[in-house]
Amino acid sequence: MGSEPVKGTPPEKEKTFAEIFEDVCPYYMSIGMSYDDFWNGDPEMAKYYRKAEKIRMKRENRNLWLQGLYIYHAVGDLAPILRFRTRGSVKAEPYLSEPFAIDEEEQKEREEKSRAESLLRMRDMLSELSRKKKVGDSGGRTDSK
Amino acid sequence: MSKNITLRFEDSEYTLEFTRKTVHDMESVGFNVDDIDTKPETCITKLYEGAFLAHHRTVNKDIIWRMYESIPKKQEFISALYEMYCTTLNTLFDEPEENEGNATWGVNP
């Protein structure tokens, strides 16, 4: 037997509060908490920094998704001219004229604006038709003074 | 906001609180909160004294201990100090979400 070394890893010593604080301090500083706030501030602050970080990650994730969507649309618009042996007359679609609506409120505003523009166009068309009909009825004659 | 204790004694007001820095300082001179079961008297002494470090580091120990003698409901007071001490660590980690297959518990009357 002799004095053989014990095999296997020794049990991990439980960390003290101070050791854990030193381990996690860099993480909290990386998410915006100051050194002073971490060590000397209200301990509850850490909870709110974590929640804020989750919100920030969600927002960044959504921004990246939106960026991907713009790139996807842009490549789609360019697709006609990216094909091998395209004819000279083929043109790319124009890039989006405005950003995507990012919430329901903006979507509703755009739909209302589009509806209002359609109504205006119809009204103009009807006025034009009515004018042409009047000219046609009068035989094309106009009174001169 | 985390909890703190306000003590009024001899026309003075004292705020007892733990920060991570004061907990770090207490541990660096040998304090171990786990000793509360095995060495309660020593642990309570150091826990109580440590609660003054955040805002009243220079207060005379004689005053601190005369104050302690006059504190009513000592057990509740020490429990509150213990909870405040542990908050410095507990606030660094999220509580498990409810209904995630975790154990449940309740206090029996």
Coordinates of N, CA and C in Angstrom, one line a residue:
Chain A
M1 N 0.9 -1.2 0.0 CA 0.0 0.0 0.0 C 0.9 1.2 0.0
G2 N 1.5 1.5 1.1 CA 2.4 2.6 1.1 C 1.7 3.9 1.2
S3 N 2.4 4.9 0.7 CA 1.7 6.3 0.8 C 1.4 6.7 -0.6
E4 N 0.4 6.0 -1.2 CA 0.0 6.3 -2.6 C -0.9 7.5 -2.5
P5 N -0.8 8.4 -3.5 CA -1.7 9.6 -3.5 C -3.1 9.1 -3.7
V6 N -4.1 9.8 -3.1 CA -5.5 9.5 -3.3 C -5.9 9.9 -4.7
K7 N -6.6 8.9 -5.4 CA -6.9 9.2 -6.8 C -8.2 10.0 -6.8
G8 N -8.4 10.7 -7.9 CA -9.6 11.5 -8.1 C -9.4 12.9 -7.6
T9 N -10.3 13.8 -8.0 CA -10.1 15.2 -7.6 C -10.6 15.4 -6.2
P10 N -10.0 16.2 -5.4 CA -10.5 16.5 -4.0 C -11.8 17.2 -4.1
P11 N -12.6 17.1 -3.1 CA -13.9 17.8 -3.1 C -13.7 19.3 -3.1
E12 N -14.5 19.9 -4.0 CA -14.4 21.4 -4.1 C -14.8 22.1 -2.8
K13 N -13.9 23.0 -2.4 CA -14.2 23.7 -1.1 C -15.3 24.7 -1.5
E14 N -16.3 24.8 -0.5 CA -17.4 25.7 -0.8 C -16.9 27.1 -0.8
K15 N -17.4 27.9 -1.7 CA -16.9 29.3 -1.8 C -17.5 30.1 -0.8
T16 N -16.7 31.1 -0.3 CA -17.2 32.1 0.6 C -18.0 33.1 -0.1
F17 N -18.8 34.0 0.6 CA -19.5 35.0 -0.1 C -18.5 35.9 -0.8
A18 N -17.4 36.3 -0.2 CA -16.4 37.2 -0.8 C -15.9 36.6 -2.1
E19 N -15.6 35.3 -2.1 CA -15.1 34.7 -3.3 C -16.1 34.7 -4.5
I20 N -17.4 34.5 -4.1 CA -18.5 34.6 -5.1 C -18.6 36.0 -5.6
F21 N -18.5 37.0 -4.7 CA -18.6 38.4 -5.2 C -17.5 38.7 -6.1
E22 N -16.3 38.2 -5.9 CA -15.2 38.5 -6.7 C -15.3 37.8 -8.1
D23 N -16.0 36.7 -8.1 CA -16.2 35.9 -9.3 C -17.2 36.6 -10.2
V24 N -18.2 37.2 -9.7 CA -19.3 37.7 -10.5 C -19.2 39.2 -10.7
C25 N -18.4 39.9 -10.0 CA -18.2 41.3 -10.2 C -17.9 41.7 -11.6
P26 N -17.0 41.0 -12.3 CA -16.8 41.4 -13.7 C -18.0 41.3 -14.6
Y27 N -18.8 40.3 -14.4 CA -20.0 40.2 -15.2 C -20.9 41.4 -15.0
Y28 N -21.1 41.8 -13.7 CA -22.0 42.9 -13.4 C -21.5 44.2 -14.0
M29 N -20.2 44.3 -14.0 CA -19.6 45.5 -14.5 C -19.8 45.5 -16.1
S30 N -19.7 44.3 -16.7 CA -19.9 44.2 -18.1 C -21.3 44.6 -18.5
I31 N -22.3 44.5 -17.6 CA -23.6 44.8 -18.0 C -24.0 46.2 -17.5
G32 N -23.0 47.0 -17.1 CA -23.2 48.4 -16.8 C -23.2 48.8 -15.4
M33 N -23.1 47.9 -14.5 CA -23.1 48.2 -13.0 C -21.7 48.8 -12.7
S34 N -21.6 49.9 -12.0 CA -20.3 50.4 -11.6 C -19.7 49.6 -10.5
Y35 N -18.4 49.6 -10.4 CA -17.7 48.9 -9.3 C -18.2 49.4 -8.0
D36 N -18.4 50.7 -7.8 CA -18.9 51.2 -6.5 C -20.3 50.7 -6.2
D37 N -21.2 50.7 -7.2 CA -22.5 50.2 -7.0 C -22.5 48.8 -6.6
F38 N -21.6 48.0 -7.2 CA -21.6 46.5 -6.9 C -21.2 46.3 -5.5
W39 N -20.1 47.0 -5.1 CA -19.5 46.7 -3.8 C -20.2 47.5 -2.6
N40 N -20.5 48.8 -2.9 CA -21.0 49.6 -1.8 C -22.5 50.0 -2.0
G41 N -23.1 49.7 -3.1 CA -24.5 50.1 -3.3 C -25.5 49.2 -2.7
D42 N -26.7 49.5 -2.9 CA -27.8 48.7 -2.4 C -27.7 47.3 -3.1
P43 N -27.7 46.2 -2.3 CA -27.5 44.9 -2.9 C -28.6 44.5 -3.9
E44 N -29.8 45.1 -3.7 CA -31.0 44.8 -4.6 C -30.7 45.3 -6.0
M45 N -29.8 46.2 -6.2 CA -29.5 46.8 -7.5 C -29.2 45.8 -8.5
A46 N -28.5 44.7 -8.1 CA -28.0 43.7 -9.0 C -29.2 43.0 -9.8
K47 N -30.3 42.9 -9.0 CA -31.5 42.3 -9.6 C -32.0 43.1 -10.8
Y48 N -32.0 44.4 -10.7 CA -32.5 45.3 -11.7 C -31.5 45.4 -12.9
Y49 N -30.2 45.3 -12.6 CA -29.3 45.3 -13.7 C -29.5 44.0 -14.5
R50 N -29.8 42.9 -13.9 CA -30.0 41.6 -14.6 C -31.2 41.8 -15.5
K51 N -32.3 42.3 -14.9 CA -33.5 42.5 -15.7 C -33.3 43.4 -16.9
A52 N -32.6 44.5 -16.7 CA -32.3 45.5 -17.7 C -31.5 44.8 -18.8
E53 N -30.5 43.9 -18.4 CA -29.7 43.2 -19.4 C -30.6 42.3 -20.3
K54 N -31.6 41.7 -19.7 CA -32.5 40.8 -20.5 C -33.2 41.6 -21.5
I55 N -33.7 42.8 -21.1 CA -34.5 43.7 -22.0 C -33.6 44.1 -23.1
R56 N -32.3 44.5 -22.8 CA -31.4 44.9 -23.8 C -31.1 43.8 -24.8
M57 N -30.9 42.6 -24.3 CA -30.7 41.5 -25.2 C -31.8 41.2 -26.2
K58 N -33.0 41.4 -25.6 CA -34.2 41.2 -26.5 C -34.3 42.2 -27.6
R59 N -34.0 43.5 -27.2 CA -34.0 44.6 -28.1 C -33.0 44.4 -29.2
E60 N -31.8 44.0 -28.8 CA -30.7 43.7 -29.8 C -31.1 42.6 -30.7
N61 N -31.6 41.5 -30.2 CA -32.0 40.4 -30.9 C -33.1 40.8 -32.0
R62 N -34.0 41.6 -31.6 CA -35.0 42.1 -32.5 C -34.5 43.0 -33.6
N63 N -33.5 43.8 -33.2 CA -32.8 44.7 -34.2 C -32.1 43.9 -35.3
L64 N -31.4 42.8 -34.8 CA -30.7 42.0 -35.7 C -31.6 41.2 -36.7
W65 N -32.7 40.8 -36.1 CA -33.7 40.1 -36.9 C -34.3 41.1 -38.0
L66 N -34.5 42.3 -37.6 CA -35.0 43.3 -38.5 C -34.0 43.6 -39.6
Q67 N -32.7 43.7 -39.2 CA -31.7 43.9 -40.2 C -31.6 42.8 -41.2
G68 N -31.8 41.6 -40.7 CA -31.8 40.4 -41.6 C -32.9 40.5 -42.6
L69 N -34.1 41.0 -42.1 CA -35.3 41.1 -43.0 C -35.0 42.1 -44.1
Y70 N -34.4 43.2 -43.7 CA -34.0 44.2 -44.8 C -33.1 43.7 -45.8
I71 N -32.1 42.9 -45.3 CA -31.1 42.3 -46.3 C -31.8 41.3 -47.2
Y72 N -32.7 40.5 -46.6 CA -33.5 39.5 -47.3 C -34.2 40.2 -48.5
H73 N -34.9 41.3 -48.1 CA -35.7 42.0 -49.1 C -34.8 42.7 -50.2
A74 N -33.7 43.2 -49.7 CA -32.8 43.9 -50.7 C -32.3 42.9 -51.7
V75 N -31.9 41.7 -51.2 CA -31.4 40.6 -52.1 C -32.5 40.2 -53.0
G76 N -33.7 40.1 -52.5 CA -34.8 39.7 -53.4 C -35.1 40.8 -54.4
D77 N -34.9 42.0 -54.1 CA -35.1 43.1 -55.1 C -34.1 43.1 -56.2
L78 N -32.9 42.6 -55.8 CA -31.8 42.6 -56.8 C -31.8 41.3 -57.6
A79 N -32.6 40.3 -57.1 CA -32.6 38.9 -57.7 C -32.7 38.9 -59.3
P80 N -33.5 39.8 -59.9 CA -33.7 39.8 -61.3 C -32.4 40.0 -62.1
I81 N -31.5 40.8 -61.5 CA -30.2 41.1 -62.2 C -29.1 40.2 -61.8
L82 N -29.4 39.4 -60.8 CA -28.3 38.5 -60.3 C -28.3 37.2 -61.0
R83 N -29.3 36.9 -61.8 CA -29.4 35.6 -62.5 C -28.3 35.6 -63.6
F84 N -27.8 34.4 -63.9 CA -26.8 34.2 -64.9 C -27.5 34.5 -66.3
R85 N -26.8 35.3 -67.2 CA -27.3 35.6 -68.5 C -28.6 36.3 -68.5
T86 N -28.6 37.4 -67.7 CA -29.9 38.2 -67.7 C -29.8 39.1 -69.0
R87 N -31.0 39.4 -69.5 CA -31.1 40.3 -70.6 C -30.9 41.7 -70.2
G88 N -30.5 42.6 -71.1 CA -30.1 44.0 -70.8 C -31.3 44.7 -70.2
S89 N -32.6 44.3 -70.6 CA -33.7 45.1 -70.2 C -34.2 44.8 -68.8
V90 N -33.6 43.7 -68.2 CA -34.0 43.3 -66.8 C -33.5 44.3 -65.8
K91 N -34.3 44.8 -64.9 CA -33.9 45.8 -63.9 C -34.2 45.2 -62.5
A92 N -33.4 45.7 -61.6 CA -33.7 45.4 -60.2 C -34.9 46.1 -59.7
E93 N -35.6 45.5 -58.7 CA -36.7 46.2 -58.1 C -36.1 47.4 -57.2
P94 N -36.8 48.5 -57.1 CA -36.3 49.5 -56.2 C -36.2 49.1 -54.7
Y95 N -35.3 49.6 -54.0 CA -35.2 49.4 -52.6 C -36.4 49.9 -51.9
L96 N -36.8 49.3 -50.8 CA -38.0 49.7 -50.0 C -38.0 51.2 -49.8
S97 N -39.2 51.8 -50.1 CA -39.3 53.3 -50.0 C -39.4 53.8 -48.6
E98 N -39.8 52.9 -47.7 CA -39.9 53.3 -46.3 C -39.6 52.1 -45.4
P99 N -39.2 52.4 -44.1 CA -39.0 51.2 -43.3 C -40.2 50.4 -43.0
F100 N -40.0 49.2 -42.5 CA -41.2 48.4 -42.1 C -41.9 49.0 -40.9
A101 N -43.2 48.9 -40.9 CA -43.9 49.3 -39.7 C -43.5 48.4 -38.6
I102 N -43.1 48.9 -37.4 CA -42.6 48.0 -36.4 C -43.6 47.7 -35.3
D103 N -44.7 48.5 -35.3 CA -45.8 48.1 -34.3 C -47.2 48.3 -34.9
E104 N -48.2 47.9 -34.2 CA -49.5 47.9 -34.7 C -50.0 49.3 -35.0
E105 N -49.6 50.2 -34.2 CA -50.0 51.6 -34.3 C -49.6 52.2 -35.7
E106 N -48.3 51.9 -36.0 CA -47.7 52.4 -37.2 C -48.4 51.7 -38.4
Q107 N -48.6 50.4 -38.3 CA -49.3 49.7 -39.3 C -50.6 50.3 -39.7
K108 N -51.4 50.6 -38.6 CA -52.7 51.2 -38.8 C -52.6 52.5 -39.5
E109 N -51.7 53.4 -39.1 CA -51.5 54.7 -39.7 C -51.2 54.6 -41.2
R110 N -50.4 53.6 -41.5 CA -50.1 53.4 -42.9 C -51.3 52.9 -43.7
E111 N -52.0 52.0 -43.1 CA -53.2 51.5 -43.8 C -54.2 52.7 -44.1
E112 N -54.4 53.5 -43.1 CA -55.3 54.6 -43.2 C -54.8 55.6 -44.3
K113 N -53.5 55.9 -44.3 CA -52.9 56.8 -45.3 C -53.1 56.2 -46.7
S114 N -52.9 54.9 -46.8 CA -53.0 54.3 -48.1 C -54.5 54.3 -48.6
R115 N -55.4 54.1 -47.6 CA -56.9 54.2 -47.9 C -57.2 55.6 -48.4
A116 N -56.7 56.6 -47.7 CA -57.0 58.0 -48.0 C -56.5 58.3 -49.4
E117 N -55.3 57.8 -49.7 CA -54.7 58.1 -51.0 C -55.5 57.4 -52.1
S118 N -55.9 56.2 -51.8 CA -56.8 55.5 -52.8 C -58.0 56.3 -53.1
L119 N -58.7 56.8 -52.1 CA -59.9 57.5 -52.2 C -59.7 58.8 -53.0
L120 N -58.6 59.5 -52.8 CA -58.2 60.7 -53.5 C -58.0 60.4 -55.0
R121 N -57.3 59.3 -55.3 CA -57.1 58.9 -56.7 C -58.4 58.6 -57.4
M122 N -59.3 57.9 -56.7 CA -60.6 57.6 -57.3 C -61.4 58.8 -57.5
R123 N -61.4 59.7 -56.6 CA -62.1 61.0 -56.8 C -61.6 61.7 -58.0
D124 N -60.3 61.8 -58.1 CA -59.6 62.5 -59.2 C -60.0 61.8 -60.6
M125 N -60.1 60.5 -60.5 CA -60.5 59.7 -61.8 C -61.9 60.0 -62.1
L126 N -62.8 60.0 -61.1 CA -64.2 60.3 -61.4 C -64.4 61.7 -61.9
S127 N -63.6 62.7 -61.4 CA -63.7 64.1 -61.8 C -63.3 64.2 -63.3
E128 N -62.2 63.5 -63.6 CA -61.7 63.5 -65.0 C -62.7 62.9 -65.9
L129 N -63.3 61.8 -65.5 CA -64.3 61.1 -66.4 C -65.5 62.0 -66.6
S130 N -65.9 62.6 -65.5 CA -67.1 63.5 -65.6 C -66.8 64.7 -66.5
R131 N -65.6 65.2 -66.4 CA -65.2 66.4 -67.3 C -65.2 65.9 -68.7
K132 N -64.6 64.8 -69.0 CA -64.6 64.3 -70.4 C -66.0 64.0 -71.0
K133 N -66.9 63.5 -70.1 CA -68.2 63.2 -70.5 C -68.9 64.5 -70.9
K134 N -68.7 65.6 -70.1 CA -69.4 66.9 -70.4 C -68.9 67.4 -71.7
V135 N -67.6 67.3 -71.9 CA -67.0 67.8 -73.2 C -67.6 67.0 -74.4
G136 N -67.7 65.7 -74.2 CA -68.3 64.9 -75.2 C -69.7 65.2 -75.5
D137 N -70.5 65.4 -74.5 CA -71.9 65.8 -74.7 C -72.1 67.1 -75.4
S138 N -71.2 68.0 -75.1 CA -71.4 69.3 -75.8 C -70.8 69.3 -77.2
G139 N -70.4 68.2 -77.7 CA -69.9 68.1 -79.1 C -68.5 68.7 -79.2
G140 N -67.9 68.9 -78.2 CA -66.5 69.4 -78.2 C -66.5 70.9 -78.4
R141 N -67.7 71.5 -78.4 CA -67.7 73.0 -78.6 C -67.6 73.6 -77.3
T142 N -66.9 74.7 -77.4 CA -66.8 75.5 -76.2 C -67.2 76.9 -76.5
D143 N -68.0 77.6 -75.7 CA -68.4 79.0 -76.0 C -67.3 79.9 -75.9
S144 N -67.1 80.8 -76.8 CA -66.1 81.8 -76.8 C -66.7 83.1 -76.5
K145 N -66.1 83.9 -75.7 CA -66.6 85.3 -75.4 C -65.8 86.4 -76.0
Chain B
M1 N -35.7 48.2 -3.1 CA -34.7 48.7 -2.1 C -34.5 47.5 -1.1
S2 N -33.2 47.3 -0.7 CA -32.9 46.3 0.2 C -33.2 46.8 1.6
K3 N -33.4 45.9 2.6 CA -33.8 46.3 3.9 C -32.6 46.8 4.7
N4 N -32.9 47.7 5.6 CA -31.9 48.0 6.6 C -32.6 48.3 7.9
I5 N -31.8 48.4 9.0 CA -32.4 48.6 10.3 C -32.0 49.9 10.8
T6 N -33.0 50.7 11.4 CA -32.6 51.9 12.0 C -32.7 51.8 13.5
L7 N -31.6 52.1 14.2 CA -31.6 52.0 15.7 C -31.6 53.4 16.2
R8 N -32.4 53.6 17.2 CA -32.4 54.9 17.9 C -31.9 54.7 19.3
F9 N -30.8 55.4 19.7 CA -30.3 55.1 21.0 C -29.6 56.4 21.5
E10 N -30.0 56.9 22.7 CA -29.3 58.0 23.3 C -29.3 59.2 22.3
D11 N -30.4 59.6 21.8 CA -30.5 60.7 20.9 C -29.8 60.6 19.6
S12 N -29.3 59.4 19.2 CA -28.6 59.2 18.0 C -29.4 58.1 17.2
E13 N -29.2 58.2 15.9 CA -29.8 57.3 15.0 C -28.7 56.5 14.2
Y14 N -28.9 55.2 14.2 CA -27.9 54.4 13.5 C -28.6 53.5 12.4
T15 N -28.0 53.5 11.2 CA -28.5 52.7 10.1 C -27.6 51.4 10.0
L16 N -28.2 50.3 10.2 CA -27.5 49.0 10.1 C -27.8 48.4 8.8
E17 N -26.7 48.1 8.1 CA -26.9 47.6 6.7 C -25.7 46.7 6.4
F18 N -25.8 45.9 5.4 CA -24.7 45.1 4.9 C -24.5 45.5 3.4
T19 N -23.3 45.7 3.0 CA -23.0 45.8 1.5 C -22.0 44.7 1.2
R20 N -21.8 44.5 0.0 CA -20.9 43.4 -0.4 C -19.5 43.7 0.1
K21 N -19.1 45.0 0.2 CA -17.8 45.3 0.7 C -17.7 45.0 2.2
T22 N -18.7 45.3 2.9 CA -18.6 45.1 4.4 C -18.6 43.5 4.6
V23 N -19.4 42.8 3.8 CA -19.4 41.4 4.0 C -18.0 40.8 3.6
H24 N -17.4 41.3 2.6 CA -16.0 40.9 2.2 C -15.1 41.2 3.3
D25 N -15.2 42.4 3.9 CA -14.3 42.8 5.0 C -14.5 41.9 6.2
M26 N -15.8 41.5 6.5 CA -16.0 40.7 7.7 C -15.4 39.3 7.4
E27 N -15.6 38.8 6.2 CA -15.0 37.4 6.0 C -13.5 37.5 6.0
S28 N -12.9 38.6 5.6 CA -11.4 38.7 5.6 C -10.8 38.6 7.0
V29 N -11.6 38.9 8.0 CA -11.1 38.7 9.4 C -11.7 37.5 10.1
G30 N -12.2 36.6 9.2 CA -12.5 35.3 9.8 C -14.0 35.0 10.0
F31 N -14.9 35.9 9.7 CA -16.3 35.7 9.9 C -16.8 34.7 8.9
N32 N -17.6 33.7 9.4 CA -18.2 32.8 8.5 C -19.7 32.6 8.9
V33 N -20.6 33.0 8.1 CA -22.0 33.0 8.5 C -22.6 31.6 8.7
D34 N -21.9 30.6 8.2 CA -22.3 29.2 8.4 C -22.1 28.8 9.8
D35 N -21.3 29.5 10.6 CA -21.0 29.2 12.0 C -22.2 29.5 12.9
I36 N -23.3 30.1 12.3 CA -24.4 30.5 13.1 C -25.0 29.3 13.9
D37 N -24.9 28.1 13.4 CA -25.4 26.9 14.0 C -24.4 26.3 15.0
T38 N -23.2 26.3 14.7 CA -22.1 25.7 15.5 C -21.5 26.6 16.6
K39 N -21.4 27.9 16.2 CA -20.8 28.9 17.1 C -21.8 30.1 17.2
P40 N -22.9 29.9 17.7 CA -23.9 31.0 17.6 C -23.5 32.3 18.3
E41 N -22.9 32.2 19.5 CA -22.6 33.5 20.2 C -21.5 34.3 19.4
T42 N -20.5 33.6 19.0 CA -19.4 34.3 18.3 C -19.9 34.9 17.0
C43 N -20.7 34.1 16.3 CA -21.3 34.5 15.0 C -22.2 35.7 15.2
I44 N -23.0 35.7 16.2 CA -24.0 36.8 16.4 C -23.2 38.1 16.7
T45 N -22.2 37.9 17.6 CA -21.4 39.1 18.0 C -20.8 39.8 16.7
K46 N -20.2 38.9 15.9 CA -19.5 39.5 14.7 C -20.5 40.0 13.7
L47 N -21.7 39.3 13.6 CA -22.7 39.8 12.7 C -23.3 41.1 13.1
Y48 N -23.5 41.3 14.3 CA -24.1 42.6 14.8 C -23.0 43.7 14.7
E49 N -21.8 43.4 15.0 CA -20.8 44.5 14.9 C -20.6 44.8 13.4
G50 N -20.7 43.8 12.5 CA -20.5 44.0 11.1 C -21.5 44.9 10.5
A51 N -22.7 44.9 11.1 CA -23.8 45.7 10.5 C -23.6 47.2 10.6
F52 N -22.6 47.6 11.5 CA -22.3 49.0 11.7 C -21.2 49.5 10.7
L53 N -20.6 48.5 10.0 CA -19.4 48.9 9.2 C -19.8 49.8 8.0
A54 N -21.0 49.6 7.4 CA -21.4 50.3 6.2 C -21.5 51.8 6.5
H55 N -22.1 52.2 7.6 CA -22.4 53.6 7.9 C -21.8 54.2 9.1
H56 N -21.4 53.3 10.0 CA -20.9 53.8 11.4 C -19.6 53.0 11.8
R57 N -18.6 53.1 10.9 CA -17.4 52.3 11.1 C -16.7 52.8 12.4
T58 N -16.8 54.0 12.7 CA -16.0 54.5 13.8 C -16.7 54.6 15.2
V59 N -17.9 54.1 15.2 CA -18.7 54.1 16.5 C -18.0 53.3 17.5
N60 N -17.9 53.8 18.7 CA -17.3 53.1 19.8 C -18.0 51.8 20.1
K61 N -17.2 50.7 20.3 CA -17.8 49.4 20.6 C -18.6 49.3 21.9
D62 N -18.2 50.2 22.8 CA -18.9 50.2 24.1 C -20.4 50.7 23.8
I63 N -20.5 51.7 23.0 CA -21.9 52.2 22.6 C -22.7 51.1 21.9
I64 N -22.0 50.4 21.0 CA -22.6 49.4 20.2 C -23.2 48.3 21.1
W65 N -22.4 47.9 22.1 CA -22.9 46.8 23.0 C -23.9 47.3 24.1
R66 N -23.8 48.5 24.4 CA -24.8 49.1 25.4 C -26.1 49.1 24.6
M67 N -26.1 49.5 23.3 CA -27.2 49.5 22.5 C -27.8 48.1 22.4
Y68 N -27.0 47.1 22.2 CA -27.5 45.7 22.0 C -28.2 45.3 23.2
E69 N -27.7 45.6 24.4 CA -28.4 45.2 25.7 C -29.8 45.7 25.7
S70 N -30.1 46.9 25.1 CA -31.4 47.5 25.3 C -32.3 47.2 24.1
I71 N -31.8 46.4 23.1 CA -32.7 46.0 22.0 C -33.7 45.0 22.4
P72 N -35.0 45.3 22.1 CA -36.0 44.3 22.5 C -36.1 43.2 21.3
K73 N -36.7 42.1 21.6 CA -36.9 41.0 20.6 C -35.6 40.7 19.9
K74 N -34.7 40.3 20.6 CA -33.3 40.1 20.1 C -33.3 39.0 19.0
Q75 N -34.1 38.0 19.2 CA -34.1 36.9 18.2 C -34.6 37.4 16.8
E76 N -35.6 38.1 16.9 CA -36.1 38.7 15.6 C -35.1 39.6 15.0
F77 N -34.5 40.4 15.9 CA -33.5 41.4 15.4 C -32.3 40.6 14.7
I78 N -31.8 39.6 15.4 CA -30.7 38.8 14.8 C -31.1 38.1 13.5
S79 N -32.4 37.6 13.4 CA -32.9 37.0 12.2 C -32.9 38.0 11.1
A80 N -33.3 39.2 11.4 CA -33.3 40.3 10.4 C -31.9 40.6 9.9
L81 N -31.0 40.6 10.8 CA -29.6 40.9 10.4 C -29.1 39.8 9.5
Y82 N -29.4 38.5 9.9 CA -28.9 37.4 9.1 C -29.5 37.4 7.7
E83 N -30.8 37.8 7.6 CA -31.4 37.9 6.3 C -30.8 39.0 5.4
M84 N -30.5 40.1 6.1 CA -29.9 41.2 5.4 C -28.5 40.8 4.9
Y85 N -27.8 40.1 5.7 CA -26.4 39.6 5.3 C -26.5 38.7 4.1
C86 N -27.5 37.7 4.1 CA -27.6 36.8 3.0 C -28.1 37.5 1.7
T87 N -28.8 38.6 1.9 CA -29.3 39.3 0.7 C -28.2 39.7 -0.2
T88 N -27.0 40.0 0.4 CA -25.9 40.5 -0.5 C -25.5 39.4 -1.5
L89 N -25.8 38.1 -1.1 CA -25.5 37.0 -2.1 C -26.7 36.7 -2.9
N90 N -27.8 36.5 -2.2 CA -29.0 36.1 -2.9 C -29.5 36.9 -4.1
T91 N -29.2 38.2 -4.0 CA -29.6 39.2 -5.0 C -28.8 39.0 -6.3
L92 N -27.7 38.2 -6.2 CA -26.9 38.0 -7.4 C -27.4 36.9 -8.3
F93 N -28.4 36.2 -7.8 CA -28.9 35.1 -8.6 C -30.4 35.1 -8.7
D94 N -30.9 34.7 -9.9 CA -32.4 34.7 -10.1 C -33.0 33.6 -9.2
E95 N -34.3 33.9 -8.8 CA -35.1 32.9 -8.1 C -35.6 31.9 -9.2
P96 N -35.7 30.7 -8.9 CA -36.3 29.8 -9.9 C -37.7 30.1 -10.2
E97 N -38.1 30.0 -11.5 CA -39.5 30.3 -11.9 C -40.4 29.3 -11.2
E98 N -41.6 29.8 -11.0 CA -42.6 28.9 -10.4 C -43.1 27.8 -11.4
N99 N -43.5 26.7 -10.9 CA -44.1 25.6 -11.8 C -43.1 25.1 -12.8
E100 N -41.8 25.0 -12.4 CA -40.8 24.4 -13.3 C -40.4 23.1 -12.7
G101 N -41.3 22.4 -12.0 CA -41.0 21.1 -11.5 C -40.1 21.2 -10.2
N102 N -40.1 22.4 -9.6 CA -39.3 22.6 -8.4 C -40.1 22.2 -7.2
A103 N -39.4 21.9 -6.1 CA -40.1 21.6 -4.9 C -40.9 22.7 -4.3
T104 N -42.0 22.4 -3.7 CA -42.8 23.4 -3.0 C -42.7 23.2 -1.5
W105 N -43.0 24.3 -0.8 CA -43.0 24.2 0.6 C -44.0 25.2 1.2
G106 N -44.3 24.9 2.5 CA -45.2 25.8 3.2 C -45.0 25.7 4.7
V107 N -45.3 26.7 5.4 CA -45.1 26.7 6.9 C -46.3 26.1 7.5
N108 N -46.2 25.1 8.4 CA -47.3 24.5 9.1 C -47.7 25.3 10.3
P109 N -49.0 25.5 10.5 CA -49.4 26.3 11.7 C -49.1 25.6 13.0

